[in-house]
Coordinates of C-alpha atoms in Angstrom, one line a residue:
Chain A
M165 CA -26.7 1.9 -39.4
R166 CA -26.8 5.7 -39.9
H167 CA -30.5 5.9 -40.9
R168 CA -31.5 4.1 -37.7
T169 CA -30.0 6.6 -35.4
W170 CA -32.4 9.5 -36.1
P171 CA -34.9 8.5 -33.4
L172 CA -32.3 9.1 -30.7
P173 CA -31.7 12.8 -31.3
A174 CA -35.4 13.3 -31.8
Y175 CA -36.1 11.5 -28.5
Y176 CA -33.5 13.6 -26.8
F177 CA -34.9 16.9 -28.1
A178 CA -38.4 15.9 -27.2
L179 CA -37.3 15.1 -23.7
L180 CA -35.5 18.5 -23.4
A181 CA -38.6 20.3 -24.7
L182 CA -40.8 18.5 -22.2
L183 CA -38.4 19.3 -19.3
Y184 CA -37.4 22.9 -20.1
L185 CA -40.2 24.4 -22.3
P186 CA -42.5 24.8 -19.3
L187 CA -39.7 26.4 -17.3
A188 CA -38.9 28.7 -20.2
I189 CA -42.5 29.8 -20.5
L190 CA -42.6 30.4 -16.8
L191 CA -39.5 32.6 -17.0
L192 CA -41.0 34.4 -19.9
F193 CA -44.3 35.1 -18.2
A194 CA -42.5 36.4 -15.1
F195 CA -41.6 39.4 -17.3
N196 CA -45.0 39.7 -18.9
S197 CA -46.6 43.1 -18.2
G198 CA -50.2 41.7 -18.6
T199 CA -52.0 40.0 -15.8
I200 CA -53.5 37.2 -17.9
L201 CA -51.2 34.3 -18.9
V202 CA -51.7 34.2 -22.7
F203 CA -49.7 34.7 -25.8
P204 CA -48.9 37.2 -27.2
L205 CA -47.2 39.0 -24.3
K206 CA -48.4 42.5 -23.8
G207 CA -45.0 43.8 -23.0
L208 CA -42.0 43.2 -20.8
T209 CA -41.7 44.5 -17.2
L210 CA -39.9 43.9 -13.9
R211 CA -42.9 45.2 -12.0
W212 CA -43.8 41.8 -10.6
F213 CA -40.4 41.3 -9.1
G214 CA -40.8 44.7 -7.4
Q215 CA -44.2 43.7 -6.0
L216 CA -42.8 40.4 -4.9
F217 CA -40.5 42.1 -2.4
A218 CA -43.2 44.5 -1.4
T219 CA -45.7 41.7 -0.6
E220 CA -45.2 41.2 3.1
A221 CA -47.1 37.9 3.4
L222 CA -45.1 36.4 0.6
M223 CA -41.8 37.5 2.0
R224 CA -42.8 36.1 5.4
S225 CA -43.6 32.7 3.9
L226 CA -40.3 32.8 2.1
R227 CA -38.6 33.5 5.4
N228 CA -40.6 30.7 7.0
S229 CA -39.5 28.3 4.3
L230 CA -35.9 29.2 4.6
L231 CA -36.1 28.8 8.4
V232 CA -37.8 25.4 8.2
A233 CA -35.4 24.2 5.5
A234 CA -32.3 25.4 7.4
G235 CA -33.5 23.9 10.7
S236 CA -34.7 20.6 9.3
S237 CA -31.7 20.1 7.0
V238 CA -29.3 20.6 9.9
V239 CA -31.2 18.1 12.1
A240 CA -31.5 15.6 9.3
T241 CA -27.9 15.9 8.3
A242 CA -26.6 15.5 11.9
L243 CA -28.8 12.5 12.5
A244 CA -27.9 11.0 9.1
T245 CA -24.1 11.4 9.7
C246 CA -24.3 9.7 13.1
G247 CA -26.5 7.0 11.7
A248 CA -24.3 6.4 8.7
I249 CA -21.2 6.1 10.9
A250 CA -23.0 3.7 13.1
F251 CA -24.4 1.7 10.2
V252 CA -21.1 1.4 8.2
R253 CA -18.6 1.1 11.0
F254 CA -20.2 -0.7 13.9
R255 CA -21.8 -4.1 14.3
F256 CA -24.9 -4.0 16.4
K257 CA -28.1 -5.9 16.9
G258 CA -31.1 -4.8 14.9
K259 CA -28.9 -3.0 12.3
G260 CA -31.1 -4.2 9.4
L261 CA -34.2 -3.0 11.1
F262 CA -32.6 0.4 11.8
I263 CA -31.7 0.9 8.2
T264 CA -35.2 -0.1 7.0
V265 CA -36.9 2.3 9.4
A266 CA -34.5 5.1 8.5
L267 CA -35.2 4.7 4.8
L268 CA -38.9 4.1 5.1
P269 CA -40.0 7.8 4.5
L270 CA -38.7 7.3 0.9
Y271 CA -41.4 4.8 0.2
V272 CA -44.3 6.2 2.1
P273 CA -46.3 8.7 0.0
F274 CA -45.9 12.2 1.5
V275 CA -49.7 12.6 1.7
V276 CA -49.9 9.6 3.9
L277 CA -47.1 10.8 6.0
G278 CA -48.7 14.2 6.2
V279 CA -52.1 12.9 7.4
S280 CA -50.5 10.6 9.9
L281 CA -48.3 13.4 11.2
L282 CA -51.3 15.6 11.5
L283 CA -53.1 13.0 13.5
F284 CA -50.0 12.4 15.6
F285 CA -49.6 16.1 16.5
S286 CA -53.3 16.7 17.2
T287 CA -53.5 13.5 19.4
L288 CA -50.5 14.7 21.4
G289 CA -52.0 18.2 21.5
V290 CA -49.0 19.8 19.8
P291 CA -50.0 23.1 18.3
R292 CA -49.2 23.2 14.6
S293 CA -46.5 25.7 13.7
L294 CA -43.3 26.0 11.8
L295 CA -41.8 23.6 14.3
T296 CA -44.2 20.8 13.4
I297 CA -43.4 21.3 9.7
G298 CA -39.6 21.3 10.6
A299 CA -40.0 18.1 12.5
A300 CA -41.8 16.5 9.6
H301 CA -39.2 17.7 7.1
S302 CA -36.4 16.4 9.2
V303 CA -38.0 12.9 9.0
V304 CA -38.6 13.0 5.2
S305 CA -35.2 14.4 4.2
L306 CA -33.3 12.0 6.6
P307 CA -33.2 9.1 4.1
Y308 CA -31.6 11.2 1.4
A309 CA -28.9 12.5 3.7
L310 CA -28.4 9.1 5.1
L311 CA -27.8 7.6 1.7
I312 CA -25.4 10.3 0.6
V313 CA -23.2 10.1 3.7
T314 CA -23.4 6.3 3.8
A315 CA -22.2 6.0 0.2
R316 CA -19.2 8.2 1.1
L317 CA -18.3 6.2 4.2
V318 CA -18.6 2.8 2.4
G319 CA -16.2 4.2 -0.3
F320 CA -13.3 4.9 2.0
D321 CA -10.7 2.5 3.3
P322 CA -11.5 1.3 6.8
H323 CA -7.8 0.9 7.4
L324 CA -7.5 4.7 7.5
E325 CA -9.2 4.6 10.9
E326 CA -7.0 1.8 12.1
A327 CA -4.0 3.7 10.9
A328 CA -5.0 6.7 12.9
M329 CA -5.5 4.6 16.0
S330 CA -2.2 2.8 15.6
L331 CA -0.6 6.3 15.5
G332 CA -2.1 7.1 18.8
A333 CA -5.5 8.7 18.0
N334 CA -8.5 7.7 20.2
Y335 CA -11.9 7.4 18.7
W336 CA -12.8 11.0 18.9
Q337 CA -9.5 12.2 17.6
T338 CA -9.9 9.8 14.7
L339 CA -13.4 11.1 14.1
R340 CA -12.3 14.7 14.1
R341 CA -9.0 14.4 12.2
V342 CA -9.8 11.6 9.7
I343 CA -13.4 10.6 9.3
L344 CA -15.1 14.0 9.4
P345 CA -12.7 15.8 7.0
L346 CA -13.0 12.9 4.6
I347 CA -16.8 12.8 4.6
A348 CA -17.2 16.6 4.8
P349 CA -18.1 17.0 1.1
A350 CA -20.8 14.4 1.5
I351 CA -22.1 16.1 4.6
V352 CA -22.4 19.4 2.7
A353 CA -24.1 17.6 -0.2
A354 CA -26.5 15.8 2.2
W355 CA -27.3 19.2 3.8
L356 CA -28.0 20.9 0.5
T357 CA -30.2 18.0 -0.6
A358 CA -32.1 18.0 2.7
F359 CA -32.5 21.7 2.3
T360 CA -34.1 21.5 -1.1
V361 CA -36.3 18.6 -0.1
S362 CA -37.7 20.7 2.7
F363 CA -37.8 23.9 0.7
D364 CA -40.1 22.7 -2.0
E365 CA -42.1 20.2 0.1
F366 CA -45.8 20.9 -0.1
A367 CA -48.0 17.9 0.7
I368 CA -46.9 17.5 4.3
A369 CA -46.5 21.1 5.0
N370 CA -50.0 21.9 3.8
L371 CA -51.4 19.4 6.3
V372 CA -49.4 20.2 9.4
V373 CA -49.1 24.0 8.7
G374 CA -50.1 26.3 11.5
R375 CA -50.8 30.0 11.2
E376 CA -47.4 30.6 9.5
P377 CA -47.4 29.2 6.0
T378 CA -44.2 28.0 4.1
L379 CA -43.6 29.4 0.6
P380 CA -45.2 26.5 -1.3
V381 CA -48.3 26.5 0.9
Y382 CA -48.6 30.3 0.5
L383 CA -48.1 30.2 -3.3
Y384 CA -50.8 27.5 -3.5
S385 CA -53.2 29.6 -1.5
Q386 CA -52.6 32.6 -3.9
L387 CA -53.3 30.5 -7.0
R388 CA -57.0 30.8 -6.4
M389 CA -56.9 34.6 -7.1
T390 CA -56.1 35.4 -10.7
S391 CA -54.9 38.8 -9.9
R392 CA -52.1 37.2 -7.8
L393 CA -51.0 34.9 -10.5
P394 CA -48.2 37.1 -12.0
L395 CA -46.7 37.3 -8.5
V396 CA -46.8 33.5 -8.1
V397 CA -45.1 33.2 -11.5
A398 CA -42.4 35.7 -10.6
M399 CA -41.8 33.9 -7.3
A400 CA -41.5 30.6 -9.1
A401 CA -38.9 32.1 -11.4
V402 CA -36.9 33.3 -8.4
V403 CA -37.1 29.9 -6.7
M404 CA -36.0 28.2 -9.9
V405 CA -32.9 30.3 -10.2
G406 CA -32.1 29.6 -6.5
T407 CA -32.6 25.9 -7.0
L408 CA -30.4 26.0 -10.0
S409 CA -27.6 27.5 -8.0
I410 CA -27.9 24.7 -5.4
F411 CA -27.8 22.2 -8.2
L412 CA -24.6 23.7 -9.6
A413 CA -23.1 23.7 -6.1
L414 CA -24.0 20.0 -5.9
A415 CA -22.4 19.3 -9.2
W416 CA -19.3 21.0 -8.0
L417 CA -19.3 18.9 -4.8
R418 CA -19.7 15.8 -6.9
R419 CA -16.5 16.6 -8.7
I420 CA -14.7 17.0 -5.3
L421 CA -16.1 13.7 -4.1
A422 CA -15.0 12.0 -7.3
S423 CA -11.6 13.4 -7.3
T424 CA -10.5 12.5 -3.8
P425 CA -9.2 9.0 -3.3
A426 CA -11.9 8.1 -0.9
S427 CA -14.4 8.7 -3.7
A428 CA -17.7 7.0 -3.5
A429 CA -19.4 6.2 -6.7
G430 CA -22.6 5.6 -4.7
A431 CA -22.7 9.1 -3.4
T432 CA -22.4 10.5 -6.9
S433 CA -25.2 8.4 -8.1
A434 CA -27.3 9.2 -5.0
L435 CA -26.9 12.9 -5.9
T436 CA -27.7 12.4 -9.5
A437 CA -30.8 10.6 -8.6
R438 CA -31.9 13.5 -6.4
A439 CA -30.9 16.2 -8.9
Chain B
M1123 CA 27.4 -16.8 23.5
S1124 CA 26.1 -17.6 26.9
A1125 CA 24.6 -14.2 27.4
I1126 CA 21.1 -14.1 28.8
P1127 CA 18.7 -13.7 25.8
P1128 CA 16.9 -10.3 25.8
P1129 CA 13.2 -10.4 26.9
P1130 CA 10.8 -10.8 24.0
A1131 CA 9.4 -7.6 22.5
V1132 CA 6.2 -9.3 21.6
R1133 CA 4.9 -12.5 23.2
L1134 CA 1.7 -14.3 22.4
E1135 CA 0.5 -16.9 24.9
A1136 CA -2.1 -19.5 23.6
V1137 CA -3.9 -16.8 21.6
S1138 CA -7.0 -17.9 19.8
K1139 CA -9.5 -15.9 17.8
R1140 CA -12.9 -17.1 16.7
F1141 CA -15.3 -15.3 14.4
G1142 CA -18.6 -17.1 15.0
E1143 CA -18.1 -20.7 14.0
H1144 CA -14.8 -20.0 12.2
T1145 CA -11.5 -20.2 14.1
A1146 CA -9.1 -17.8 12.5
V1147 CA -6.2 -18.2 15.0
E1148 CA -5.8 -21.4 17.1
T1149 CA -3.7 -21.4 20.3
V1150 CA -0.8 -19.5 18.9
T1151 CA 2.2 -19.1 21.2
L1152 CA 5.1 -17.0 19.9
A1153 CA 8.0 -15.0 21.4
I1154 CA 9.5 -12.4 19.1
A1155 CA 12.8 -11.0 20.3
A1156 CA 13.6 -7.3 20.5
G1157 CA 15.3 -6.1 17.3
E1158 CA 14.3 -9.2 15.4
F1159 CA 12.8 -9.2 11.9
F1160 CA 10.1 -11.8 12.4
S1161 CA 7.8 -13.0 9.6
L1162 CA 4.4 -14.6 9.8
L1163 CA 4.2 -16.7 6.6
G1164 CA 1.3 -18.7 5.2
P1165 CA -1.3 -18.9 2.5
S1166 CA -4.3 -16.5 2.5
G1167 CA -6.7 -17.3 5.3
C1168 CA -4.0 -19.0 7.5
G1169 CA -4.6 -16.5 10.3
K1170 CA -1.4 -14.5 9.9
T1171 CA -3.1 -11.2 9.4
T1172 CA -5.5 -11.8 12.3
T1173 CA -2.5 -12.6 14.5
L1174 CA -0.9 -9.3 13.5
R1175 CA -4.2 -7.4 14.1
I1176 CA -4.4 -8.9 17.6
V1177 CA -0.9 -7.6 18.3
A1178 CA -1.9 -4.2 16.9
G1179 CA -5.1 -4.2 19.1
F1180 CA -7.6 -4.1 16.2
E1181 CA -8.9 -7.5 17.3
T1182 CA -9.4 -8.8 20.8
P1183 CA -8.4 -12.5 21.2
S1184 CA -11.1 -14.9 22.2
A1185 CA -8.6 -16.6 24.5
G1186 CA -4.9 -16.1 25.5
S1187 CA -2.7 -13.2 26.3
V1188 CA -0.6 -10.7 24.4
F1189 CA 2.5 -9.1 26.0
L1190 CA 4.5 -6.1 24.8
N1191 CA 8.0 -6.0 26.4
E1192 CA 6.6 -8.4 29.0
V1193 CA 3.7 -6.2 30.0
E1194 CA 0.3 -7.6 29.3
I1195 CA -1.6 -5.6 26.7
T1196 CA -4.4 -8.0 25.8
E1197 CA -7.1 -5.5 26.7
R1198 CA -5.2 -2.3 26.0
P1199 CA -6.8 -0.3 23.2
A1200 CA -4.9 0.1 19.9
H1201 CA -4.1 3.8 20.3
L1202 CA -2.4 3.3 23.7
R1203 CA -0.1 0.5 22.5
K1204 CA 2.5 2.6 20.7
I1205 CA 2.9 0.0 18.0
G1206 CA 3.6 1.2 14.4
M1207 CA 1.6 -0.3 11.6
V1208 CA 2.1 -0.4 7.9
F1209 CA -0.8 -1.5 5.8
Q1210 CA -0.8 -3.2 2.4
H1211 CA -2.7 -0.4 0.7
Y1212 CA -0.7 2.3 2.7
A1213 CA -3.7 3.8 4.4
L1214 CA -2.3 7.3 4.0
F1215 CA -4.7 10.1 4.9
P1216 CA -5.8 11.3 1.5
H1217 CA -6.7 14.8 2.8
L1218 CA -3.3 15.4 4.4
S1219 CA 0.0 16.2 2.8
V1220 CA 3.0 13.9 3.2
F1221 CA 4.3 16.2 5.9
E1222 CA 1.0 16.1 7.8
N1223 CA 0.6 12.4 7.4
I1224 CA 4.0 11.8 9.0
A1225 CA 3.4 14.6 11.6
F1226 CA 0.0 13.0 12.5
P1227 CA 1.3 10.9 15.4
L1228 CA 3.5 13.8 16.6
R1229 CA 0.6 16.3 16.6
L1230 CA -1.4 13.8 18.7
R1231 CA 1.5 13.8 21.2
R1232 CA 1.7 17.6 21.1
T1233 CA 5.3 17.6 19.9
E1234 CA 6.7 21.1 19.8
G1235 CA 6.8 22.6 16.3
G1236 CA 10.6 22.8 15.6
D1237 CA 11.2 19.3 17.0
M1238 CA 8.3 18.0 14.9
R1239 CA 9.6 19.4 11.7
Q1240 CA 13.0 17.9 12.4
R1241 CA 11.6 14.5 13.2
V1242 CA 9.4 14.5 10.1
S1243 CA 12.3 15.4 7.8
H1244 CA 14.5 12.9 9.5
A1245 CA 11.9 10.2 8.9
L1246 CA 11.6 11.2 5.3
E1247 CA 15.4 10.9 4.9
M1248 CA 15.3 7.5 6.5
V1249 CA 12.9 6.3 3.9
R1250 CA 14.9 8.2 1.2
L1251 CA 12.1 10.6 0.2
P1252 CA 13.5 14.0 1.1
G1253 CA 11.8 17.0 -0.5
L1254 CA 8.4 15.4 -1.0
A1255 CA 6.9 16.8 2.3
G1256 CA 4.6 19.1 0.4
R1257 CA 3.0 16.6 -1.9
M1258 CA -0.4 15.0 -1.4
P1259 CA -0.6 11.2 -1.2
A1260 CA -2.5 11.0 -4.6
Q1261 CA 0.5 12.6 -6.3
L1262 CA 2.9 9.8 -5.2
S1263 CA 3.7 6.5 -6.9
G1264 CA 2.8 3.3 -5.0
G1265 CA 6.4 2.8 -3.9
Q1266 CA 6.6 6.4 -2.6
Q1267 CA 3.3 6.0 -0.7
Q1268 CA 4.6 2.9 1.0
R1269 CA 7.7 4.8 2.1
V1270 CA 5.6 7.6 3.5
A1271 CA 3.5 5.0 5.4
L1272 CA 6.7 3.5 6.7
A1273 CA 8.1 6.9 7.8
R1274 CA 4.7 7.6 9.5
A1275 CA 4.9 4.3 11.4
L1276 CA 8.5 5.0 12.5
V1277 CA 8.4 8.7 13.4
F1278 CA 6.9 8.3 16.9
H1279 CA 9.5 5.8 18.0
P1280 CA 7.2 2.8 18.5
S1281 CA 8.7 -0.2 20.2
V1282 CA 7.5 -2.6 17.5
V1283 CA 6.5 -2.1 13.8
L1284 CA 3.9 -4.4 12.3
L1285 CA 3.8 -4.7 8.5
D1286 CA 0.9 -6.3 6.8
E1287 CA 2.0 -7.4 3.3
P1288 CA 3.5 -4.0 2.8
L1289 CA 5.0 -4.8 -0.6
G1290 CA 2.1 -6.8 -1.9
A1291 CA 0.7 -4.0 -4.1
L1292 CA 4.1 -3.2 -5.8
D1293 CA 5.4 -4.7 -9.0
L1294 CA 8.0 -7.5 -8.8
K1295 CA 11.2 -5.4 -9.5
L1296 CA 10.3 -2.7 -7.1
R1297 CA 9.3 -5.3 -4.5
K1298 CA 12.7 -6.9 -4.7
A1299 CA 14.5 -3.5 -4.3
M1300 CA 12.2 -2.6 -1.4
Q1301 CA 12.8 -5.9 0.4
L1302 CA 16.5 -5.2 0.6
E1303 CA 15.9 -1.7 1.6
L1304 CA 13.4 -2.6 4.3
K1305 CA 15.8 -5.2 5.7
T1306 CA 18.7 -2.8 5.7
L1307 CA 16.6 -0.1 7.4
Q1308 CA 15.4 -2.5 10.0
R1309 CA 18.9 -3.6 10.8
E1310 CA 20.2 0.0 11.0
I1311 CA 17.6 1.2 13.4
G1312 CA 17.5 -2.1 15.3
L1313 CA 13.7 -2.0 15.7
T1314 CA 11.5 -5.1 16.0
F1315 CA 9.6 -5.8 12.8
V1316 CA 6.7 -8.2 12.6
Y1317 CA 6.1 -8.9 8.9
V1318 CA 3.1 -10.7 7.4
T1319 CA 3.5 -12.2 3.9
H1320 CA 2.3 -15.0 1.8
D1321 CA 5.4 -14.9 -0.3
Q1322 CA 7.8 -17.5 1.0
E1323 CA 10.7 -16.1 -0.9
E1324 CA 10.2 -12.7 0.7
A1325 CA 10.0 -14.3 4.1
L1326 CA 13.2 -16.3 3.5
T1327 CA 15.1 -13.2 2.2
M1328 CA 14.2 -10.8 4.9
S1329 CA 13.5 -12.6 8.1
D1330 CA 15.8 -13.3 11.1
R1331 CA 13.2 -15.8 12.1
M1332 CA 9.8 -16.8 10.8
A1333 CA 6.6 -18.7 11.7
V1334 CA 4.9 -20.8 9.1
M1335 CA 1.1 -20.8 9.6
D1336 CA -1.7 -22.8 8.2
R1337 CA -5.4 -22.9 9.2
G1338 CA -4.9 -20.7 12.2
R1339 CA -2.0 -22.7 13.7
V1340 CA 1.7 -22.1 13.8
L1341 CA 3.4 -25.1 12.2
Q1342 CA 7.0 -24.3 12.6
V1343 CA 9.1 -21.4 13.9
G1344 CA 12.8 -21.0 13.0
D1345 CA 15.4 -19.1 11.0
P1346 CA 15.0 -19.3 7.3
R1347 CA 17.8 -21.9 6.9
S1348 CA 16.3 -24.4 9.4
I1349 CA 12.8 -23.9 7.9
Y1350 CA 14.0 -24.5 4.4
E1351 CA 16.4 -27.3 5.2
R1352 CA 14.6 -29.0 8.0
P1353 CA 10.8 -28.6 7.3
A1354 CA 8.9 -30.2 10.1
S1355 CA 5.9 -31.2 8.1
R1356 CA 4.8 -31.8 4.5
F1357 CA 2.9 -28.6 4.4
V1358 CA 6.0 -26.5 5.3
A1359 CA 8.2 -28.5 2.9
D1360 CA 5.6 -27.9 0.2
F1361 CA 4.9 -24.3 0.9
I1362 CA 8.5 -23.2 1.3
G1363 CA 10.3 -23.7 -2.0
V1364 CA 10.0 -26.8 -4.1
S1365 CA 10.3 -30.3 -2.8
N1366 CA 10.3 -33.8 -4.1
F1367 CA 8.1 -36.1 -2.0
L1368 CA 8.6 -39.8 -1.9
P1369 CA 6.4 -42.1 0.3
G1370 CA 8.1 -44.9 2.2
R1371 CA 8.3 -46.9 5.4
V1372 CA 11.0 -46.9 8.1
R1373 CA 13.1 -50.1 8.0
E1374 CA 15.9 -49.4 10.4
V1375 CA 16.7 -46.7 13.0
G1376 CA 20.0 -45.9 14.6
V1377 CA 22.9 -43.6 13.7
E1378 CA 21.1 -43.4 10.4
A1379 CA 17.5 -44.1 9.5
T1380 CA 16.9 -46.4 6.6
I1381 CA 13.7 -45.9 4.6
E1382 CA 12.3 -48.3 2.1
L1383 CA 10.5 -46.5 -0.7
D1384 CA 7.5 -47.9 -2.7
G1385 CA 9.0 -50.4 -5.1
G1386 CA 11.8 -51.5 -2.7
A1387 CA 14.5 -48.9 -3.3
V1388 CA 16.2 -47.9 0.0
V1389 CA 17.4 -44.4 1.0
R1390 CA 19.1 -43.3 4.2
A1391 CA 18.5 -40.2 6.3
G1392 CA 20.1 -38.6 9.3
P1393 CA 19.3 -39.7 12.9
E1394 CA 15.6 -39.0 13.2
Q1395 CA 13.1 -39.7 15.9
L1396 CA 11.4 -42.6 14.1
T1397 CA 10.1 -46.0 14.8
V1398 CA 10.5 -49.1 12.7
G1399 CA 7.6 -49.7 10.4
Q1400 CA 6.3 -46.1 10.5
T1401 CA 4.9 -44.7 7.3
V1402 CA 6.8 -41.6 6.3
T1403 CA 7.4 -39.2 3.4
I1404 CA 10.9 -38.2 2.5
A1405 CA 11.5 -34.7 1.0
V1406 CA 14.4 -33.7 -1.1
R1407 CA 15.1 -30.3 -2.6
P1408 CA 15.6 -30.4 -6.4
E1409 CA 18.7 -28.3 -6.2
R1410 CA 20.3 -30.8 -3.8
T1411 CA 19.9 -33.7 -6.2
R1412 CA 22.4 -34.5 -9.0
L1413 CA 22.4 -36.7 -12.1
A1414 CA 25.0 -39.2 -13.0
G1415 CA 25.5 -41.6 -15.9
A1416 CA 26.6 -44.5 -13.8
P1417 CA 26.0 -45.7 -10.2
G1418 CA 29.8 -45.9 -9.6
E1419 CA 30.2 -42.3 -10.5
A1420 CA 27.4 -41.5 -8.2
T1421 CA 28.6 -43.2 -5.1
V1422 CA 31.9 -41.5 -5.1
G1423 CA 30.9 -38.4 -3.3
P1424 CA 33.4 -35.7 -2.4
E1425 CA 32.2 -35.5 1.2
G1426 CA 29.8 -37.7 3.1
R1427 CA 27.6 -40.4 1.7
W1428 CA 25.0 -40.4 -0.9
N1429 CA 21.6 -41.8 -1.7
V1430 CA 21.6 -43.2 -5.2
L1431 CA 18.5 -44.3 -7.1
P1432 CA 18.2 -45.5 -10.7
G1433 CA 15.6 -43.8 -13.0
V1434 CA 14.7 -42.8 -16.5
I1435 CA 14.6 -39.2 -17.7
R1436 CA 11.0 -38.3 -18.8
E1437 CA 11.4 -34.6 -19.4
L1438 CA 13.9 -31.8 -19.3
I1439 CA 13.2 -28.1 -19.1
Y1440 CA 15.8 -25.4 -19.7
T1441 CA 15.1 -22.4 -17.5
G1442 CA 18.1 -20.3 -18.2
S1443 CA 20.1 -20.4 -15.0
D1444 CA 19.5 -24.2 -14.6
T1445 CA 18.0 -27.2 -16.2
Q1446 CA 15.2 -29.2 -14.6
Y1447 CA 15.1 -33.0 -15.2
F1448 CA 12.0 -35.0 -14.4
V1449 CA 13.3 -38.5 -13.6
E1450 CA 11.0 -41.4 -13.0
L1451 CA 12.2 -43.7 -10.2
G1452 CA 9.8 -46.5 -11.0
P1453 CA 7.0 -47.1 -8.4
A1454 CA 8.6 -44.6 -6.0
G1455 CA 7.5 -41.7 -8.2
V1456 CA 9.0 -38.9 -10.2
V1457 CA 11.6 -36.5 -8.9
M1458 CA 12.7 -33.2 -10.2
V1459 CA 16.5 -32.7 -10.4
R1460 CA 17.7 -29.2 -10.8
V1461 CA 21.2 -28.8 -12.3
P1462 CA 22.8 -25.4 -12.5
N1463 CA 23.9 -24.7 -16.1
D1464 CA 27.3 -23.6 -14.9
T1465 CA 28.1 -26.8 -13.0
P1466 CA 31.6 -28.0 -13.8
P1467 CA 31.8 -30.8 -16.4
E1468 CA 32.2 -33.7 -14.0
G1469 CA 28.9 -32.9 -12.3
R1470 CA 27.0 -32.0 -15.4
H1471 CA 25.4 -34.9 -17.2
Q1472 CA 24.2 -34.3 -20.7
A1473 CA 21.0 -36.4 -20.7
R1474 CA 18.1 -36.8 -23.0
P1475 CA 14.5 -38.0 -22.4
G1476 CA 14.4 -41.8 -22.3
E1477 CA 18.0 -42.2 -21.0
R1478 CA 18.7 -44.3 -17.9
V1479 CA 20.4 -42.2 -15.2
W1480 CA 21.2 -42.3 -11.5
V1481 CA 19.8 -39.7 -9.2
R1482 CA 21.8 -38.9 -6.1
W1483 CA 21.7 -36.7 -3.1
E1484 CA 23.5 -36.4 0.2
V1485 CA 22.1 -38.4 3.1
G1486 CA 22.1 -35.2 5.1
S1487 CA 19.8 -33.5 2.6
T1488 CA 17.0 -36.1 3.2
A1489 CA 14.2 -34.7 5.3
V1490 CA 11.9 -37.3 6.8
L1491 CA 8.3 -36.2 7.3
L1492 CA 5.7 -38.1 9.3
A1493 CA 3.1 -39.3 6.8

């Protein structure tokens, strides 16, 4: 049996290389003092990071992205939480349709969504701005948030709510004292996921963008100028480190979700799928 | 003994519950007295839990009315009923400590801090868990969690406590100990308990009265003794304990009823509401039957008269405390005779498979069931 197992480690390392080598090269070039991205490196420098913060347009696009991500993730998470509670705890007509419609953005290519949103906004005469991007991002990150919160709700004992009611809690008290505290980790996880979905979304943003670009849109526009390339690389490195922190936060939340009795295996796998 | 009976704590009047095509509860009428330990007993799917949930307010009946202390509460939401509930899987709030779990109903009622602490610790003492207030539910054993759930259901002084198979998730030994403890606690505080279980032994042990349910209907209500000794139907006789069933036909009615079994043997039963020619089934508990080596020995009963039937031992099983004999009575069928192993010598018959014996039981121990 032993001689047959060698493909497994080889496969594993090939996978690792494919995943992380480009990232490692990116990190490396972020510190390259030359302006052309070729080996060997000319020297090491932190210059690009300094320029990064000095480039006002870039900082503006970063601020725009953070604003859009913050706004759209809050909207998506709030809608997803209400939707998940309705979907898991209540019986109502058209529930199946509701779920399908809410999850549809997962299956529609973002380019298609972007074009249709562009048509939609221009037909209605809505001026394109950060708000239109935010609205679009709320729609596309909703399914992720919905799945995460739903998985958590499905995982916990519905008798908890009945217990609260038998003890004298009305619906709002039950929501505030029992349901929300129990699904809080899932809400945070949903929010972080929605945030990252919005933050690195390019296809839609590029179509419905107004005068203010988001970071991915701005970075793409800069790629055409070779002199700007080191800046783009440095920015990508910064974003990567930021994303990694969010990923670690999600991993930590996953452990909380798994360790509380109301743990939902589904939420964990939903997060894994996203991460 | 002629005192006016107290008004019922819980009363159901022709309550039905349908889920689509399926009828879970079918015109159930019950009156549960204040201070009573009342059990709803039946196999899974018999409607006992749905009945309990209707009393709790988690289900709205499709028809009928529910009364709490003679006030109609059919439409009253669960959180305004002031009825305690203990769930099978405890339903403790996992994000709250033992103290906060028990204090939950008190906080909702804005109980003042000192008073609240006192009532929580009193409740913990009542369920014999002092000193665990700071723990989280996940750090407790199943038995301890169930005690916390009970303390939480008692602490706000509900007028009725509903228990839905509360011991179902515990192992047998712990369950037996908890049965006794629950019963003692209930008697001490004098609260009305409505207890759902599928375990007939548990219901017999703990209840003041019980209702046996099947397919959404209440088949019989009574104290454990009358249900066990006087089952009203074959289902009840079969579900509660073990019974021997022998089919027959009524031959005479009067001070006693005479029933002819298949094959011609005749047994007698107490005065029953029967008509001559009716097809019936007689039920006899195995522990009420005896074995004898001769009919003469059998007919000389110490008190009362006996039914005596000849048979052949087919099988005997030693079970420690007693021995079970399976005796074939010819066409009438096979009966199980349970003889305690400590029975004094004159009642003990050392018998072997194949031996001819006489099975006897008191006329008064014969239950006659319609069909």
